[in-house]
GROMACS .gro file of C-alpha atoms in nm:
model
  330
    1MET     CA    1   7.445   0.082   6.440
    2SER     CA    2   7.243   0.313   6.658
    3GLY     CA    3   7.245   0.584   6.387
    4THR     CA    4   7.118   0.337   6.130
    5THR     CA    5   6.846   0.223   6.365
    6TRP     CA    6   6.743   0.585   6.429
    7ARG     CA    7   6.718   0.663   6.057
    8ARG     CA    8   6.508   0.353   5.991
    9SER     CA    9   6.271   0.428   6.275
   10GLY     CA   10   6.240   0.790   6.161
   11THR     CA   11   6.152   0.680   5.808
   12SER     CA   12   5.889   0.437   5.929
   13GLY     CA   13   5.750   0.706   6.159
   14THR     CA   14   5.707   0.942   5.862
   15ALA     CA   15   5.551   0.675   5.640
   16ALA     CA   16   5.290   0.575   5.896
   17PRO     CA   17   5.100   0.910   5.901
   18ARG     CA   18   5.122   0.926   5.521
   19LEU     CA   19   4.972   0.578   5.492
   20GLY     CA   20   4.700   0.681   5.735
   21ARG     CA   21   4.616   0.988   5.524
   22HIS     CA   22   4.593   0.773   5.210
   23ARG     CA   23   4.357   0.535   5.387
   24THR     CA   24   4.141   0.823   5.509
   25THR     CA   25   4.127   0.970   5.158
   26ALA     CA   26   4.031   0.631   5.013
   27VAL     CA   27   3.753   0.586   5.271
   28LEU     CA   28   3.612   0.934   5.203
   29LEU     CA   29   3.626   0.890   4.825
   30PHE     CA   30   3.478   0.540   4.822
   31PRO     CA   31   3.107   0.646   4.844
   32PHE     CA   32   3.151   0.891   4.556
   33LEU     CA   33   3.340   0.641   4.341
   34LEU     CA   34   3.079   0.375   4.414
   35LEU     CA   35   2.788   0.602   4.315
   36PHE     CA   36   2.978   0.733   4.013
   37THR     CA   37   3.045   0.380   3.895
   38VAL     CA   38   2.690   0.254   3.954
   39CYS     CA   39   2.505   0.562   3.827
   40THR     CA   40   2.737   0.679   3.547
   41LEU     CA   41   3.002   0.435   3.426
   42ILE     CA   42   2.785   0.123   3.421
   43PRO     CA   43   2.491   0.294   3.239
   44ILE     CA   44   2.733   0.440   2.982
   45GLY     CA   45   2.892   0.100   2.930
   46TYR     CA   46   2.550  -0.063   2.893
   47ALA     CA   47   2.442   0.203   2.644
   48VAL     CA   48   2.755   0.140   2.437
   49TYR     CA   49   2.680  -0.234   2.449
   50LEU     CA   50   2.318  -0.181   2.338
   51SER     CA   51   2.429   0.046   2.054
   52LEU     CA   52   2.623  -0.242   1.896
   53TYR     CA   53   2.317  -0.467   1.865
   54THR     CA   54   1.977  -0.453   1.697
   55GLU     CA   55   1.663  -0.658   1.745
   56HIS     CA   56   1.594  -0.896   1.456
   57ARG     CA   57   1.241  -1.039   1.436
   58SER     CA   58   1.190  -1.360   1.240
   59GLY     CA   59   0.890  -1.422   1.013
   60LEU     CA   60   0.597  -1.192   1.089
   61GLY     CA   61   0.720  -1.129   1.439
   62PHE     CA   62   0.545  -1.426   1.597
   63GLY     CA   63   0.869  -1.620   1.626
   64GLY     CA   64   1.016  -1.376   1.875
   65SER     CA   65   1.325  -1.165   1.831
   66GLU     CA   66   1.695  -1.198   1.883
   67SER     CA   67   1.979  -0.951   1.930
   68VAL     CA   68   2.204  -0.932   1.626
   69PHE     CA   69   2.547  -0.770   1.640
   70THR     CA   70   2.564  -0.479   1.395
   71GLY     CA   71   2.884  -0.305   1.503
   72LEU     CA   72   2.860   0.059   1.398
   73GLY     CA   73   2.539   0.002   1.202
   74ASN     CA   74   2.321   0.191   1.449
   75TYR     CA   75   2.564   0.482   1.452
   76THR     CA   76   2.561   0.495   1.072
   77HIS     CA   77   2.182   0.481   1.071
   78ALA     CA   78   2.155   0.767   1.319
   79LEU     CA   79   2.405   0.989   1.140
   80GLN     CA   80   2.241   0.926   0.803
   81ASP     CA   81   1.893   1.003   0.936
   82PRO     CA   82   1.800   1.363   0.840
   83ASN     CA   83   1.573   1.390   1.144
   84PHE     CA   84   1.868   1.325   1.377
   85ARG     CA   85   2.090   1.577   1.198
   86THR     CA   86   1.809   1.834   1.197
   87GLY     CA   87   1.778   1.786   1.574
   88PHE     CA   88   2.141   1.889   1.617
   89TRP     CA   89   2.083   2.195   1.398
   90THR     CA   90   1.783   2.289   1.611
   91THR     CA   91   1.992   2.250   1.926
   92ALA     CA   92   2.267   2.467   1.773
   93GLN     CA   93   2.014   2.743   1.701
   94TYR     CA   94   1.881   2.710   2.055
   95CYS     CA   95   2.234   2.748   2.198
   96LEU     CA   96   2.306   3.055   1.982
   97LEU     CA   97   1.992   3.225   2.111
   98TYR     CA   98   1.976   3.103   2.468
   99ILE     CA   99   2.333   3.096   2.599
  100PRO     CA  100   2.441   3.456   2.519
  101LEU     CA  101   2.104   3.596   2.628
  102MET     CA  102   2.093   3.409   2.957
  103VAL     CA  103   2.461   3.461   3.049
  104VAL     CA  104   2.456   3.833   2.972
  105LEU     CA  105   2.129   3.884   3.160
  106ALA     CA  106   2.248   3.686   3.464
  107LEU     CA  107   2.581   3.871   3.468
  108LEU     CA  108   2.410   4.209   3.434
  109LEU     CA  109   2.175   4.133   3.724
  110ALA     CA  110   2.466   4.011   3.939
  111LEU     CA  111   2.664   4.327   3.866
  112LEU     CA  112   2.363   4.541   3.956
  113LEU     CA  113   2.314   4.358   4.285
  114ASP     CA  114   2.685   4.389   4.361
  115SER     CA  115   2.691   4.763   4.293
  116ALA     CA  116   2.680   5.020   4.570
  117LEU     CA  117   2.349   5.153   4.438
  118ALA     CA  118   2.161   4.826   4.493
  119ARG     CA  119   1.895   4.814   4.764
  120ALA     CA  120   1.708   4.517   4.911
  121ARG     CA  121   1.963   4.271   4.776
  122ARG     CA  122   1.824   3.970   4.962
  123PHE     CA  123   1.472   4.032   4.835
  124PHE     CA  124   1.582   4.057   4.472
  125GLN     CA  125   1.810   3.753   4.503
  126LEU     CA  126   1.517   3.547   4.629
  127ALA     CA  127   1.274   3.688   4.372
  128LEU     CA  128   1.511   3.620   4.082
  129PHE     CA  129   1.600   3.272   4.208
  130LEU     CA  130   1.241   3.156   4.267
  131PRO     CA  131   1.171   3.059   3.900
  132HIS     CA  132   1.454   2.803   3.924
  133ALA     CA  133   1.281   2.646   4.226
  134VAL     CA  134   0.982   2.560   4.003
  135PRO     CA  135   1.027   2.211   3.849
  136GLY     CA  136   1.095   2.219   3.476
  137ILE     CA  137   0.778   2.026   3.389
  138ILE     CA  138   0.560   2.262   3.591
  139ALA     CA  139   0.729   2.566   3.435
  140ALA     CA  140   0.674   2.427   3.084
  141LEU     CA  141   0.307   2.359   3.161
  142VAL     CA  142   0.259   2.713   3.296
  143TRP     CA  143   0.417   2.867   2.990
  144MET     CA  144   0.220   2.639   2.758
  145TYR     CA  145  -0.093   2.782   2.920
  146LEU     CA  146   0.040   3.135   2.862
  147TYR     CA  147   0.123   3.052   2.499
  148THR     CA  148  -0.211   2.888   2.407
  149PRO     CA  149  -0.464   3.114   2.228
  150GLY     CA  150  -0.810   3.129   2.380
  151ILE     CA  151  -0.700   3.062   2.738
  152SER     CA  152  -0.390   3.281   2.772
  153PRO     CA  153  -0.440   3.623   2.934
  154VAL     CA  154  -0.117   3.738   2.768
  155ILE     CA  155  -0.243   3.664   2.418
  156ASP     CA  156  -0.582   3.818   2.502
  157ALA     CA  157  -0.408   4.137   2.620
  158LEU     CA  158  -0.194   4.148   2.303
  159HIS     CA  159  -0.507   4.098   2.093
  160ALA     CA  160  -0.680   4.384   2.273
  161LEU     CA  161  -0.381   4.615   2.218
  162THR     CA  162  -0.286   4.527   1.862
  163GLY     CA  163  -0.604   4.380   1.719
  164THR     CA  164  -0.417   4.075   1.590
  165GLN     CA  165  -0.406   3.720   1.724
  166ALA     CA  166  -0.048   3.636   1.821
  167ASP     CA  167   0.068   3.280   1.759
  168LEU     CA  168   0.352   3.239   2.007
  169LEU     CA  169   0.378   2.865   1.938
  170GLY     CA  170   0.399   2.910   1.562
  171HIS     CA  171   0.774   2.960   1.606
  172PRO     CA  172   0.857   2.727   1.896
  173LEU     CA  173   1.228   2.807   1.927
  174PRO     CA  174   1.189   3.159   2.077
  175ALA     CA  175   0.910   3.030   2.301
  176ILE     CA  176   1.134   2.753   2.440
  177VAL     CA  177   1.429   2.990   2.477
  178ASN     CA  178   1.205   3.221   2.680
  179ILE     CA  179   1.112   2.937   2.916
  180ALA     CA  180   1.478   2.840   2.966
  181VAL     CA  181   1.585   3.200   3.028
  182TRP     CA  182   1.306   3.240   3.284
  183GLU     CA  183   1.415   2.920   3.461
  184TRP     CA  184   1.792   2.955   3.469
  185THR     CA  185   1.879   3.326   3.479
  186GLY     CA  186   1.827   3.356   3.854
  187TYR     CA  187   2.028   3.041   3.927
  188ASN     CA  188   2.333   3.160   3.731
  189MET     CA  189   2.290   3.512   3.869
  190VAL     CA  190   2.346   3.369   4.218
  191ILE     CA  191   2.668   3.200   4.099
  192PHE     CA  192   2.797   3.524   3.949
  193TYR     CA  193   2.695   3.725   4.255
  194ALA     CA  194   2.879   3.485   4.488
  195ALA     CA  195   3.190   3.517   4.270
  196LEU     CA  196   3.164   3.895   4.275
  197GLN     CA  197   3.144   3.894   4.654
  198ALA     CA  198   3.481   3.716   4.659
  199VAL     CA  199   3.655   3.992   4.459
  200PRO     CA  200   3.906   4.164   4.692
  201ARG     CA  201   3.753   4.488   4.818
  202GLU     CA  202   4.090   4.663   4.821
  203VAL     CA  203   4.114   4.618   4.445
  204LEU     CA  204   3.778   4.787   4.394
  205GLU     CA  205   3.872   5.066   4.634
  206ALA     CA  206   4.198   5.120   4.447
  207ALA     CA  207   4.012   5.141   4.117
  208VAL     CA  208   3.769   5.398   4.262
  209MET     CA  209   4.053   5.606   4.401
  210ASP     CA  210   4.220   5.598   4.060
  211GLY     CA  211   3.911   5.754   3.906
  212ALA     CA  212   3.750   5.449   3.743
  213GLY     CA  213   3.372   5.471   3.710
  214PRO     CA  214   3.122   5.191   3.781
  215LEU     CA  215   3.113   5.077   3.417
  216ARG     CA  216   3.491   5.071   3.389
  217ILE     CA  217   3.523   4.881   3.717
  218ALA     CA  218   3.268   4.625   3.602
  219LEU     CA  219   3.432   4.568   3.262
  220SER     CA  220   3.799   4.593   3.358
  221VAL     CA  221   3.808   4.461   3.715
  222LYS     CA  222   3.508   4.255   3.816
  223ILE     CA  223   3.442   4.054   3.501
  224PRO     CA  224   3.809   3.950   3.448
  225LEU     CA  225   3.830   3.838   3.811
  226ILE     CA  226   3.524   3.609   3.785
  227ARG     CA  227   3.632   3.448   3.458
  228ALA     CA  228   3.640   3.104   3.623
  229SER     CA  229   3.271   3.139   3.716
  230LEU     CA  230   3.188   3.250   3.362
  231THR     CA  231   3.361   2.941   3.226
  232MET     CA  232   3.182   2.712   3.471
  233VAL     CA  233   2.842   2.859   3.387
  234GLY     CA  234   2.917   2.836   3.015
  235LEU     CA  235   3.024   2.473   3.052
  236PHE     CA  236   2.714   2.366   3.247
  237THR     CA  237   2.487   2.564   3.015
  238VAL     CA  238   2.629   2.401   2.702
  239ILE     CA  239   2.584   2.054   2.851
  240GLY     CA  240   2.230   2.137   2.964
  241SER     CA  241   2.141   2.282   2.623
  242LEU     CA  242   2.246   1.962   2.447
  243GLN     CA  243   2.016   1.772   2.683
  244LEU     CA  244   1.713   1.984   2.589
  245PHE     CA  245   1.407   1.763   2.631
  246THR     CA  246   1.149   1.867   2.891
  247GLU     CA  247   1.024   2.195   2.744
  248PRO     CA  248   0.985   2.081   2.380
  249MET     CA  249   0.832   1.751   2.495
  250ILE     CA  250   0.564   1.938   2.689
  251LEU     CA  251   0.495   2.175   2.397
  252HIS     CA  252   0.493   1.887   2.148
  253GLY     CA  253   0.117   1.842   2.178
  254SER     CA  254   0.037   2.212   2.141
  255SER     CA  255   0.279   2.325   1.869
  256SER     CA  256   0.292   2.175   1.523
  257GLY     CA  257   0.649   2.302   1.491
  258VAL     CA  258   0.776   2.069   1.767
  259ILE     CA  259   0.792   1.722   1.615
  260SER     CA  260   0.885   1.401   1.795
  261THR     CA  261   1.246   1.425   1.674
  262TRP     CA  262   1.288   1.800   1.735
  263THR     CA  263   1.604   1.751   1.946
  264PRO     CA  264   1.853   1.459   1.967
  265ASN     CA  265   1.715   1.365   2.309
  266MET     CA  266   1.362   1.350   2.168
  267TYR     CA  267   1.493   1.142   1.877
  268ALA     CA  268   1.643   0.890   2.121
  269TYR     CA  269   1.322   0.886   2.329
  270THR     CA  270   1.109   0.824   2.020
  271ALA     CA  271   1.338   0.548   1.896
  272ALA     CA  272   1.334   0.372   2.233
  273PHE     CA  273   0.975   0.406   2.355
  274GLU     CA  274   0.772   0.450   2.037
  275ARG     CA  275   0.962   0.233   1.789
  276ASN     CA  276   1.124  -0.003   2.044
  277ASP     CA  277   1.459   0.036   1.866
  278TYR     CA  278   1.684   0.039   2.171
  279GLY     CA  279   2.003  -0.004   1.970
  280LEU     CA  280   1.935   0.310   1.766
  281ALA     CA  281   1.834   0.501   2.080
  282ALA     CA  282   2.155   0.397   2.256
  283ALA     CA  283   2.367   0.490   1.954
  284SER     CA  284   2.210   0.834   1.925
  285SER     CA  285   2.260   0.886   2.299
  286VAL     CA  286   2.628   0.793   2.275
  287ILE     CA  287   2.674   1.034   1.982
  288LEU     CA  288   2.508   1.308   2.188
  289ALA     CA  289   2.735   1.230   2.485
  290LEU     CA  290   3.043   1.252   2.261
  291ALA     CA  291   2.923   1.587   2.124
  292ALA     CA  292   2.875   1.714   2.481
  293ALA     CA  293   3.227   1.597   2.577
  294ILE     CA  294   3.384   1.771   2.277
  295LEU     CA  295   3.197   2.095   2.339
  296SER     CA  296   3.284   2.080   2.709
  297PHE     CA  297   3.652   2.051   2.619
  298VAL     CA  298   3.625   2.345   2.377
  299VAL     CA  299   3.448   2.566   2.633
  300THR     CA  300   3.699   2.477   2.905
  301ARG     CA  301   3.995   2.552   2.679
  302ALA     CA  302   3.841   2.877   2.558
  303GLY     CA  303   3.770   2.991   2.913
  304ARG     CA  304   4.119   2.914   3.042
  305PRO     CA  305   4.307   3.243   3.090
  306ARG     CA  306   4.647   3.279   2.926
  307GLY     CA  307   4.916   3.315   3.190
  308ALA     CA  308   4.673   3.254   3.477
  309GLN     CA  309   4.747   3.435   3.800
  310PRO     CA  310   4.597   3.408   4.150
  311GLY     CA  311   4.289   3.622   4.195
  312ALA     CA  312   4.438   3.868   4.443
  313THR     CA  313   4.761   3.915   4.242
  314ARG     CA  314   4.567   3.955   3.920
  315GLY     CA  315   4.333   4.205   4.087
  316ARG     CA  316   4.624   4.414   4.220
  317ARG     CA  317   4.782   4.421   3.875
  318ILE     CA  318   4.455   4.534   3.721
  319GLY     CA  319   4.422   4.806   3.985
  320ALA     CA  320   4.780   4.919   3.925
  321HIS     CA  321   4.717   4.926   3.550
  322LEU     CA  322   4.410   5.144   3.600
  323GLY     CA  323   4.614   5.372   3.824
  324ARG     CA  324   4.887   5.415   3.562
  325ARG     CA  325   4.630   5.492   3.294
  326SER     CA  326   4.455   5.750   3.510
  327GLU     CA  327   4.791   5.915   3.587
  328ALA     CA  328   4.875   5.922   3.217
  329ALA     CA  329   4.537   6.080   3.139
  330ALA     CA  330   4.595   6.343   3.407
   0.00000   0.00000   0.00000
């Protein structure tokens, strides 16, 4: 009897701290779950609801309007609209230009700052990060000033050197890519630099002792060890690229090549606030969200290493591999 009582009391004593930990976890997660529900889940649900209805106006419009259930009608309308499909093609071109250029440039700058030859690291980190501190609207307005003939000192200087009048807004895609690269390279460089600082120093020292040069260390040791950061930056950049809106919206009034439906986000904005077609705007937004979710899944799967290993173990194996290769070469 006493043994049974002891076992029961021991079990209840173990369950009590576990229950307390669960309660603490629930209390700490509650603010996040509340904000996530209010700011994300409910707006998504409302957008899906709006996408299933359209406004039907009776007579000449004087009799008011009523919401009519259309099911997937708004989705079909959006997908059949050539302006909406062209917006996705424009975004795809933007991603092909912007993402490789920005990621490679940010990674190159981070590797340079992490190298032993770098000087004044803090100054260059701050200088490269400062463009990201400028709000996107302000940055777009500044660059619009630099792109506009007649008032831009850049175009005046090019005219003085070449004798021709450059039209930087005639092809808006490179101009917008340039703004995005200027804004986001420093931000992602900081992420890569922080990841590089976490690379075990003994792995780098082993690679140096084995005869690996700076380029070989960067390509064979550092970059493989920060693959998770590369995947994260790629994921966030893809999602941000699909949401392209601010820069082309600012340049819309100055460039004839940027129309009101230039990107899917601009298409949804035009449908909602210029044509008052909230059902079509909601449907196009849901389609864009689904495209972002699919691309996020693809990027995450592509960035997942095969046979993942802990960073330190993986680094030691890379260092040992470099050592074996240097011994074989000798």
